[in-house]
Short mmCIF file of C-alpha atoms in Angstrom, two decimals:
data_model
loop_
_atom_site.label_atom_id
_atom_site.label_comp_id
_atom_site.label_asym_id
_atom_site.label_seq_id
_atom_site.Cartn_x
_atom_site.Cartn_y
_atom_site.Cartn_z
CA UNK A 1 0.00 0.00 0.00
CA UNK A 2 3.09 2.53 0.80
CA UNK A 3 6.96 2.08 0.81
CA UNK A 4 6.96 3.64 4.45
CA UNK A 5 5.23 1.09 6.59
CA UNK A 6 2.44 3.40 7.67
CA UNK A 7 -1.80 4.35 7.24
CA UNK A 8 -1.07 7.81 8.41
CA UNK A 9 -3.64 9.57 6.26
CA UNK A 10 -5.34 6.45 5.77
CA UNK A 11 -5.83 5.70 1.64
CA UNK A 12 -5.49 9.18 0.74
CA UNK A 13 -1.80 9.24 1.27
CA UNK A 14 -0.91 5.66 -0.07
CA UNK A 15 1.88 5.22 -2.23
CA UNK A 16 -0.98 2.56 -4.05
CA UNK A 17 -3.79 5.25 -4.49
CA UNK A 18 -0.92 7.00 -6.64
CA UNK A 19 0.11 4.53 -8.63
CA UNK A 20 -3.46 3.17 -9.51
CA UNK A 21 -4.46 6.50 -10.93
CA UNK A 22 -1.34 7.53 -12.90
CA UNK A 23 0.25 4.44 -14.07
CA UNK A 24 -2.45 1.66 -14.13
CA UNK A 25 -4.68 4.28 -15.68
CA UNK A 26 -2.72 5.02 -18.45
CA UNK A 27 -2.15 1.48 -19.31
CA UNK A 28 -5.94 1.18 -19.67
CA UNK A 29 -8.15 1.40 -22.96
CA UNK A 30 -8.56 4.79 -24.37
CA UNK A 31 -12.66 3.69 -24.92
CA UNK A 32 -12.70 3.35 -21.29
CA UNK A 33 -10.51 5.90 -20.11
CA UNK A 34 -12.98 7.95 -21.60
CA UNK A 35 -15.57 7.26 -19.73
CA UNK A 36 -14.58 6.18 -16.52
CA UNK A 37 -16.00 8.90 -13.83
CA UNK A 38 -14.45 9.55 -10.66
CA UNK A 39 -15.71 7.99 -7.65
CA UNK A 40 -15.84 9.66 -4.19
CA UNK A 41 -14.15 8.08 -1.59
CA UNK A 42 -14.67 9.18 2.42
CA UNK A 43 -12.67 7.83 4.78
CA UNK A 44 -12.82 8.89 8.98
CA UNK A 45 -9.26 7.90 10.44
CA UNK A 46 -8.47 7.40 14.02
CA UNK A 47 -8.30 10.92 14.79
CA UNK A 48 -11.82 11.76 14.06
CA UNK A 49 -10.45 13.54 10.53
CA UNK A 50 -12.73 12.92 7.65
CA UNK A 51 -10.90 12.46 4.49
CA UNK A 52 -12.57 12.35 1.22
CA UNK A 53 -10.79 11.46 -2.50
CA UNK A 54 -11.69 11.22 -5.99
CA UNK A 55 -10.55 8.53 -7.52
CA UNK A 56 -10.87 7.18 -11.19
CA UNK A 57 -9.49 3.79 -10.25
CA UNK A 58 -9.41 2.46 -6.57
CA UNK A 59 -9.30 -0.61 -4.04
CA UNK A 60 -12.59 -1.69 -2.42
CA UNK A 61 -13.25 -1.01 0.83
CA UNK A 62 -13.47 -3.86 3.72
CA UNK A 63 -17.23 -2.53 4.46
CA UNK A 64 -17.84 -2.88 0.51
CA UNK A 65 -16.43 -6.40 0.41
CA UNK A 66 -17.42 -7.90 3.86
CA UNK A 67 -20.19 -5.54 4.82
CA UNK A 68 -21.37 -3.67 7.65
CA UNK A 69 -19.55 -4.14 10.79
CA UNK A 70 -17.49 -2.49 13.27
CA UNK A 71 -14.91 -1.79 10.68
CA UNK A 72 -17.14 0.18 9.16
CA UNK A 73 -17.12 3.73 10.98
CA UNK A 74 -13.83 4.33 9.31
CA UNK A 75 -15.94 4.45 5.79
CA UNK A 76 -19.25 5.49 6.52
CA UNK A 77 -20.50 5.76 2.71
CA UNK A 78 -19.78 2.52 1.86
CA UNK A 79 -22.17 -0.11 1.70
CA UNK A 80 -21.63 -4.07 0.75
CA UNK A 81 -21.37 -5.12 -3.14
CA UNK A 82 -23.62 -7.74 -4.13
CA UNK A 83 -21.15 -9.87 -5.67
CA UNK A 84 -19.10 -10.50 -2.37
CA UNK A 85 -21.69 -11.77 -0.48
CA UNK A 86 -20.74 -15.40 -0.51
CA UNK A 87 -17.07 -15.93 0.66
CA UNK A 88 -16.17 -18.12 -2.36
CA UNK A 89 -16.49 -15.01 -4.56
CA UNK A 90 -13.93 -13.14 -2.60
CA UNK A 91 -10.92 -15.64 -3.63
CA UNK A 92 -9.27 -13.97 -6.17
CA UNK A 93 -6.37 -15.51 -8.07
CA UNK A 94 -2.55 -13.64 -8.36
CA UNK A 95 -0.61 -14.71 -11.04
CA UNK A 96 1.55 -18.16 -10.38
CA UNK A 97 0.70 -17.41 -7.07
CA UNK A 98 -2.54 -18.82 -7.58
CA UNK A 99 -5.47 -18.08 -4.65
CA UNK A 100 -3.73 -15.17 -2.96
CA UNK A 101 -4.21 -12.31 -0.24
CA UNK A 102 -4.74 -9.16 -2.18
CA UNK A 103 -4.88 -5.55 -0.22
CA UNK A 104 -7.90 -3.54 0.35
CA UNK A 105 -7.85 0.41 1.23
CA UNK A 106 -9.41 0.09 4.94
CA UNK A 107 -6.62 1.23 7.18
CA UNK A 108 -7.11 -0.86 10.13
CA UNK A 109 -8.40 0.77 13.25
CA UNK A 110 -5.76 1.11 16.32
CA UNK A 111 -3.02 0.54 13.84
CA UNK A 112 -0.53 3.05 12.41
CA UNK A 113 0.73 0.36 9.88
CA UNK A 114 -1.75 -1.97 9.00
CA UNK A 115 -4.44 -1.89 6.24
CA UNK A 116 -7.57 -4.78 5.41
CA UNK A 117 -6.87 -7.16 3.23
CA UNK A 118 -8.68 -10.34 1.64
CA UNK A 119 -6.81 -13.91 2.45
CA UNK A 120 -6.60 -16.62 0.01
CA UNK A 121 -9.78 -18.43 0.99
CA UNK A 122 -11.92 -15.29 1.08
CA UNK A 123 -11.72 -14.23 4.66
CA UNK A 124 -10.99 -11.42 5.94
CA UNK A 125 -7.24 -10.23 7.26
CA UNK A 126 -4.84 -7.01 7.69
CA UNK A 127 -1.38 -6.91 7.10
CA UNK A 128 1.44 -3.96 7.36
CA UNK A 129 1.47 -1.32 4.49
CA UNK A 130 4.47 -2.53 3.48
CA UNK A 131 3.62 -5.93 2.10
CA UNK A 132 3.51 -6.58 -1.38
CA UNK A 133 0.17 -8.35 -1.98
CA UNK A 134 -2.42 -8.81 -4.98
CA UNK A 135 -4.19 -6.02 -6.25
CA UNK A 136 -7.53 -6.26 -7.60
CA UNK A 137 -9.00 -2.56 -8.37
CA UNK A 138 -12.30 -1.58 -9.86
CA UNK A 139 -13.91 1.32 -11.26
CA UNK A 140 -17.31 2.99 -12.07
CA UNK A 141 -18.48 4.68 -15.41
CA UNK A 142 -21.43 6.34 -14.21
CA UNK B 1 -18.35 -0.68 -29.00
CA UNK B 2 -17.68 -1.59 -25.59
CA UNK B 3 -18.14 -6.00 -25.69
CA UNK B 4 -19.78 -7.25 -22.76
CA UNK B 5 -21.06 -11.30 -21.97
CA UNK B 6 -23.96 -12.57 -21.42
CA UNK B 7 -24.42 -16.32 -20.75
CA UNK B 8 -27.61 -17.52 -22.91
CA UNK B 9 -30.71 -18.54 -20.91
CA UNK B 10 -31.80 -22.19 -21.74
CA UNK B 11 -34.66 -24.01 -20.60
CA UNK B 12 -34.11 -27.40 -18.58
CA UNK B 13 -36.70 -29.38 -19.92
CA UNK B 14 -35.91 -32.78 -18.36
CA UNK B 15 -32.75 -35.20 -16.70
CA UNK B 16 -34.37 -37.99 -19.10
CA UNK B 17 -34.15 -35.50 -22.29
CA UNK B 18 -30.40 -34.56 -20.76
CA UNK B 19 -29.33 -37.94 -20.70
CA UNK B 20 -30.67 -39.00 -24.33
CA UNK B 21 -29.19 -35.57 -25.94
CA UNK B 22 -25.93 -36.56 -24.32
CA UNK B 23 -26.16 -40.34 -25.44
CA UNK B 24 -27.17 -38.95 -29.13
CA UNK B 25 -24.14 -36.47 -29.05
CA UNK B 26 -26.46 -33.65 -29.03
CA UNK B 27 -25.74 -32.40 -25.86
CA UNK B 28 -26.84 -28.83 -25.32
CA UNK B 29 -24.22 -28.50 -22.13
CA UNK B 30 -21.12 -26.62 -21.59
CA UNK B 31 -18.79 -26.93 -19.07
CA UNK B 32 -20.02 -24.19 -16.18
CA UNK B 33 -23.38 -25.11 -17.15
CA UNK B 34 -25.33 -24.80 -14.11
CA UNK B 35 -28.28 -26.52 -12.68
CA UNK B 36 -30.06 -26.26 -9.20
CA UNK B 37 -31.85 -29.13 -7.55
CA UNK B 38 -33.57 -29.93 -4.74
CA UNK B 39 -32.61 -32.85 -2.48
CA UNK B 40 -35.52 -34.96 -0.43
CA UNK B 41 -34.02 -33.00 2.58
CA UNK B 42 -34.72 -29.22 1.01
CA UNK B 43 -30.87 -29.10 0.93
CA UNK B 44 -30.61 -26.52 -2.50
CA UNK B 45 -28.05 -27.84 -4.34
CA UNK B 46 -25.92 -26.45 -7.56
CA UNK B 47 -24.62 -28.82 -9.73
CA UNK B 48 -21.88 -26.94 -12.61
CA UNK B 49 -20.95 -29.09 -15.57
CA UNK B 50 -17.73 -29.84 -16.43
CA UNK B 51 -16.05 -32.51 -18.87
CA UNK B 52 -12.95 -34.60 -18.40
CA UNK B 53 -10.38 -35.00 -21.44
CA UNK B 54 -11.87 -38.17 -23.14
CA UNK B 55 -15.02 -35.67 -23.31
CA UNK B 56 -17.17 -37.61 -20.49
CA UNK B 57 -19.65 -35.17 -19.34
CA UNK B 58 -20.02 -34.44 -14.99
CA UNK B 59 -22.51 -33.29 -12.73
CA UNK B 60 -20.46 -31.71 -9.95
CA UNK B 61 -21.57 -29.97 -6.39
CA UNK B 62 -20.73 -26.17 -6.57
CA UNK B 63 -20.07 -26.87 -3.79
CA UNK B 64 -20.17 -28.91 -0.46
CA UNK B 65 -23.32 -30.39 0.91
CA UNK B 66 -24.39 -29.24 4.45
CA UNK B 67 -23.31 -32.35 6.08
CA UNK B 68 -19.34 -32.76 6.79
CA UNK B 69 -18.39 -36.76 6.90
CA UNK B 70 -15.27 -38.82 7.20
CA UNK B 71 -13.89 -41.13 4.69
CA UNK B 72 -13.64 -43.88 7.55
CA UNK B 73 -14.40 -43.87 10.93
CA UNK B 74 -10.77 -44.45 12.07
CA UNK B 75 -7.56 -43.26 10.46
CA UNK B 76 -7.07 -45.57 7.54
CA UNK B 77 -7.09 -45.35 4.00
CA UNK B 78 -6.96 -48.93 4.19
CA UNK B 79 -8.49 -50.52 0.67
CA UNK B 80 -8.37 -47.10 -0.65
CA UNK B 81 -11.51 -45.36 -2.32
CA UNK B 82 -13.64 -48.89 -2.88
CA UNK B 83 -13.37 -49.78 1.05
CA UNK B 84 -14.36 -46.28 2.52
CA UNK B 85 -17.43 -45.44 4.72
CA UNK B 86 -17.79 -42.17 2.34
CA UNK B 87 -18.63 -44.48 -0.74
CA UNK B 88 -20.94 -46.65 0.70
CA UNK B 89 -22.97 -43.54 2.43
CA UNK B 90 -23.01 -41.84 -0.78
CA UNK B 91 -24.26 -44.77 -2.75
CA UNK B 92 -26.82 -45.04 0.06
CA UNK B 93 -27.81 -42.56 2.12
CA UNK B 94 -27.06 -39.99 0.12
CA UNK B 95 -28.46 -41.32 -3.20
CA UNK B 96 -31.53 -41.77 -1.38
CA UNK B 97 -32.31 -37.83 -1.47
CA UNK B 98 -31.61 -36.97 -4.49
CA UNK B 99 -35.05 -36.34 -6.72
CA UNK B 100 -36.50 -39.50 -8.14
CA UNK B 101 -36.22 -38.15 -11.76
CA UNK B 102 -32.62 -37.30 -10.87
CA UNK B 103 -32.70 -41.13 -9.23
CA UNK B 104 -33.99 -42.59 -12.49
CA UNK B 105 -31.01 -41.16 -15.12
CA UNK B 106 -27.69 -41.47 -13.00
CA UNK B 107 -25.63 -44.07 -14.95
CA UNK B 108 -23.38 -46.11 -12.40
CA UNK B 109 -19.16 -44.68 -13.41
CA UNK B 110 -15.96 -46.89 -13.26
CA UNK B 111 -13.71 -45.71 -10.86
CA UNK B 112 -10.06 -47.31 -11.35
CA UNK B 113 -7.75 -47.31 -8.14
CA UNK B 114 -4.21 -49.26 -7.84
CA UNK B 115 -3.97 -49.99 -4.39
CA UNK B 116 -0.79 -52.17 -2.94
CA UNK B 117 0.03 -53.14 -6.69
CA UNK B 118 -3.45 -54.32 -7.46
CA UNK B 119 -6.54 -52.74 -9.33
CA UNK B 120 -9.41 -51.96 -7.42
CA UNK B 121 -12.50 -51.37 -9.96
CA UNK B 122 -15.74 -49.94 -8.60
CA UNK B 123 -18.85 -48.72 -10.04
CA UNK B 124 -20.73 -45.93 -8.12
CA UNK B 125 -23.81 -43.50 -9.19
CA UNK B 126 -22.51 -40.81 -6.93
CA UNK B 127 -18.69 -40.30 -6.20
CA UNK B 128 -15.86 -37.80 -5.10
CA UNK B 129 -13.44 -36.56 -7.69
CA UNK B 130 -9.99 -37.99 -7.68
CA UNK B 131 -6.76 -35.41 -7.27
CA UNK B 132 -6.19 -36.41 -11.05
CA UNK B 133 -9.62 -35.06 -11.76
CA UNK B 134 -9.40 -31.80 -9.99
CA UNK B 135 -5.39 -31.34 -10.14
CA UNK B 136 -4.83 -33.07 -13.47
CA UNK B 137 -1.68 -35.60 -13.95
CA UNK B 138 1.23 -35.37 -11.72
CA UNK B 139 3.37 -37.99 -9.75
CA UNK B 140 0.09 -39.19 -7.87
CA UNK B 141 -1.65 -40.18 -10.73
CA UNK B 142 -0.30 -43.66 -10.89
CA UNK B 143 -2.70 -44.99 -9.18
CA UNK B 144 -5.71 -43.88 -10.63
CA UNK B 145 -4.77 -44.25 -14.31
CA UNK B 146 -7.88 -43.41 -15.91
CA UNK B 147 -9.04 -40.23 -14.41
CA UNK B 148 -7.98 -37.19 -16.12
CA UNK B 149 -8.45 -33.85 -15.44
CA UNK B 150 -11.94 -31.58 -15.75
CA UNK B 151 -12.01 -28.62 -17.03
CA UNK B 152 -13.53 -26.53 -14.53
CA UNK B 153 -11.31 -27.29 -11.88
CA UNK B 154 -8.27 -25.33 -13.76
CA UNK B 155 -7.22 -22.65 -11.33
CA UNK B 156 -7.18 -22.62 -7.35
CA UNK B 157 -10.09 -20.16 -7.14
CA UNK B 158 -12.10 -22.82 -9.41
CA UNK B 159 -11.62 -25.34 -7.19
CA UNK B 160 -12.75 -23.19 -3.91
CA UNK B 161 -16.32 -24.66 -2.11
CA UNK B 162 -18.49 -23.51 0.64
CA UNK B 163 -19.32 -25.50 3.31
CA UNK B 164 -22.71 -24.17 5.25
CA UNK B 165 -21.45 -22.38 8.34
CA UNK B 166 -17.58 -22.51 7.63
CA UNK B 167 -17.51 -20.32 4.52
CA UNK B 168 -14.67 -21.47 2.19
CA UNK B 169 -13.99 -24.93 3.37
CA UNK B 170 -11.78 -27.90 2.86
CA UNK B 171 -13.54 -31.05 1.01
CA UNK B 172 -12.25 -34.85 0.20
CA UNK B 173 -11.20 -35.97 -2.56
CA UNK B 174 -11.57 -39.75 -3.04
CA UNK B 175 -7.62 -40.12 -3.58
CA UNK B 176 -5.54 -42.07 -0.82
CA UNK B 177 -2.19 -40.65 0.00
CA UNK B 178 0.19 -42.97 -1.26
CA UNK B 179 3.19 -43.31 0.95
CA UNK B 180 0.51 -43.19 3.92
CA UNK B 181 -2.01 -45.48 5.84
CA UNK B 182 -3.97 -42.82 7.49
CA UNK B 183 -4.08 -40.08 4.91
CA UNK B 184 -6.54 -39.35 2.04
CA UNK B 185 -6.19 -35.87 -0.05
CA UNK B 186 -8.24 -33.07 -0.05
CA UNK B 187 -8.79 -29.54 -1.52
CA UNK B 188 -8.03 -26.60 0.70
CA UNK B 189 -10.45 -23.61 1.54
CA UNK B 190 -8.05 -21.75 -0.93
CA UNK B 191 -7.82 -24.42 -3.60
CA UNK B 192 -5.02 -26.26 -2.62
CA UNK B 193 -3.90 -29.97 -2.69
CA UNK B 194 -3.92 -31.44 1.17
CA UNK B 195 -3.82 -34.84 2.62
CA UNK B 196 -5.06 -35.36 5.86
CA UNK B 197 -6.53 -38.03 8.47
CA UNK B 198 -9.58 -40.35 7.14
CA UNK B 199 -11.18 -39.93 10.41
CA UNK B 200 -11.32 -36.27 9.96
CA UNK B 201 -14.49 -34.15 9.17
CA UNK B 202 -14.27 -32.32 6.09
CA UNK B 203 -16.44 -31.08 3.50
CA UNK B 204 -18.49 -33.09 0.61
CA UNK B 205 -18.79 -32.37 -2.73
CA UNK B 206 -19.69 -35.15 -5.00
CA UNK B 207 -20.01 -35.78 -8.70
CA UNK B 208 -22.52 -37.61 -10.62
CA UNK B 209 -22.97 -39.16 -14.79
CA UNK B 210 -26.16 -39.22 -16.60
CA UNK B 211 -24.40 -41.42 -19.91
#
């Protein structure tokens, strides 16, 4: 998520957020850079600060892939995705990896390092901001 | 033009047209086909198509059945697949709740094991898949020489099941361990290839032929 091994700032200041929207952009489709819209993004970090972004391409949340629970007062706009309902569906595959973790942009709560993350059978875990992990991004068009 | 896909809605008509289209050649499946049933129990079950490399066509459980089971009651995979409490419930039990049309169309399938040097041939209307089956060939197919792999177990996340309460669970596969008396292998709640204790209880996800 970031070189420095923090969630100071929470997925506003990740090192990840960057590189989605600069790099991995431009490496999509023209057609769809087109008409990909920004989505906004609020986050409330540990110090009561409420953050808010606009990004074009971005990690899901843990409320939007597990949702609603006490996680979810860090991201109070986000609400579950119908497709990750059943834990099967949140296994997602990483190159010759196979099933692997893959990060997600909830910074964990109590933590200065850690952010959410997605295990290799589905459930849900956290690791440091540090850790290279899978990366499986969406965006919206409308 | 943006493309987008859109599996085509077909009609089910019956298991007895099924089976005739697929003894004619005519089968309308593909593999990740999908059809739901309802066992005797109200258990909701998926079954997803898939077909093996010599083209043999299988009814496989999305995923695992609400009941977990051993293989045997102790640790032994003593007699390998052909001697295990898991076949003979399956064949019984378990066949029992399965719908009567359902009942009526399941062709009995040779299952092939070499077990201490000899070959141990059974002939079951419901089954587990084999690590060949799920895994495809590698240094434990030996000794079940005619399974090969199906097609919709190619990738870990494909080969991921529920199990009621447990989420993502792991489920047998009918395969002993060879090198080991106790052991029969398994798929992990991430995909994986495991061996573990007969005794243990794991998830089930069984397989069934029509032709």
């Amino acid at each position: 998520m970031s070189a420095a091994n923090t969630n100071t700032g929470g997925w506003k200041d990740t090192d990840i957020r960057h590189w989605l929207n600069t790099e991995l952009f431009s490496k999509l489709p023209d057609e769809l850079q087109e008409i990909i819209v920004p989505t906004k993004i609020v986050q409330v970090l540990d110090d009561g600060e409420r953050v808010e972004t606009e990004d074009k391409v971005f990690l899901l949340s843990r409320t939007q892939m597990f949702g609603i629970g006490l996680w979810s007062d860090v991201e109070p706009e986000d609400t579950q995705i119908d497709i990750f309902t059943v834990q099967k569906n949140r296994v997602k595959r990483c190159g010759d990896k196979g099933a692997w973790w893959y990060g997600l942009r909830s910074p964990q709560r109590g933590s200065d390092k850690k952010f959410a993350s997605v295990n290799s059978s589905g459930a849900a875990d956290r690791g440091s901001a540090d850790r290279n992990r899978g990366i499986s991004p969406c965006f919206c068009v409308s | 033009m943006i493309p987008y896909f859109r599996k085509e809605a077909r009609e089910f008509v019956s298991w007895a047209q099924l089976q005739q289209d697929i003894i004619n050649g005519e089968s309308p499946l593909e593999s990740f086909d999908q059809i739901l049933i309802r066992l005797k129990n109200a258990e909701l079950v998926m079954l997803t198509v898939g077909h093996d490399e010599k083209g043999k066509t299988y009814f496989c459980f999305e995923d695992c059945i609400n009941e977990e089971r051993f293989m045997n009651p102790t640790w032994t995979n003593e007699g390998g697949w052909a001697a295990t409490d898991m076949r003979r419930w399956l064949n019984n039990t378990f066949f029992d709740l399965l719908p009567d049309e359902l009942q009526a169309v399941i062709k009995p399938t040779r299952i092939v094991q070499i077990i201490d040097g000899k070959q141990v041939m059974t002939e079951d209307n419901i089954f587990l898949f084999s690590k060949t089956q799920m895994f495809g060939k590698g240094d434990w197919s030996d000794i079940e020489p005619e399974d090969t792999h199906i097609d919709i177990f190619n990738t870990e996340k494909q080969r991921v099941k529920e199990c009621g309460k447990h989420g993502t669970w792991w489920y047998w596969l009918r395969s002993p361990n060879s090198g080991n008396s106790n052991y029969f292998c398994l798929v992990s709640y991430s995909g994986n290839a495991y061996n573990y204790y007969a005794s243990s209880y794991r998830g089930v996800a069984p397989g069934f032929c029509i032709a």
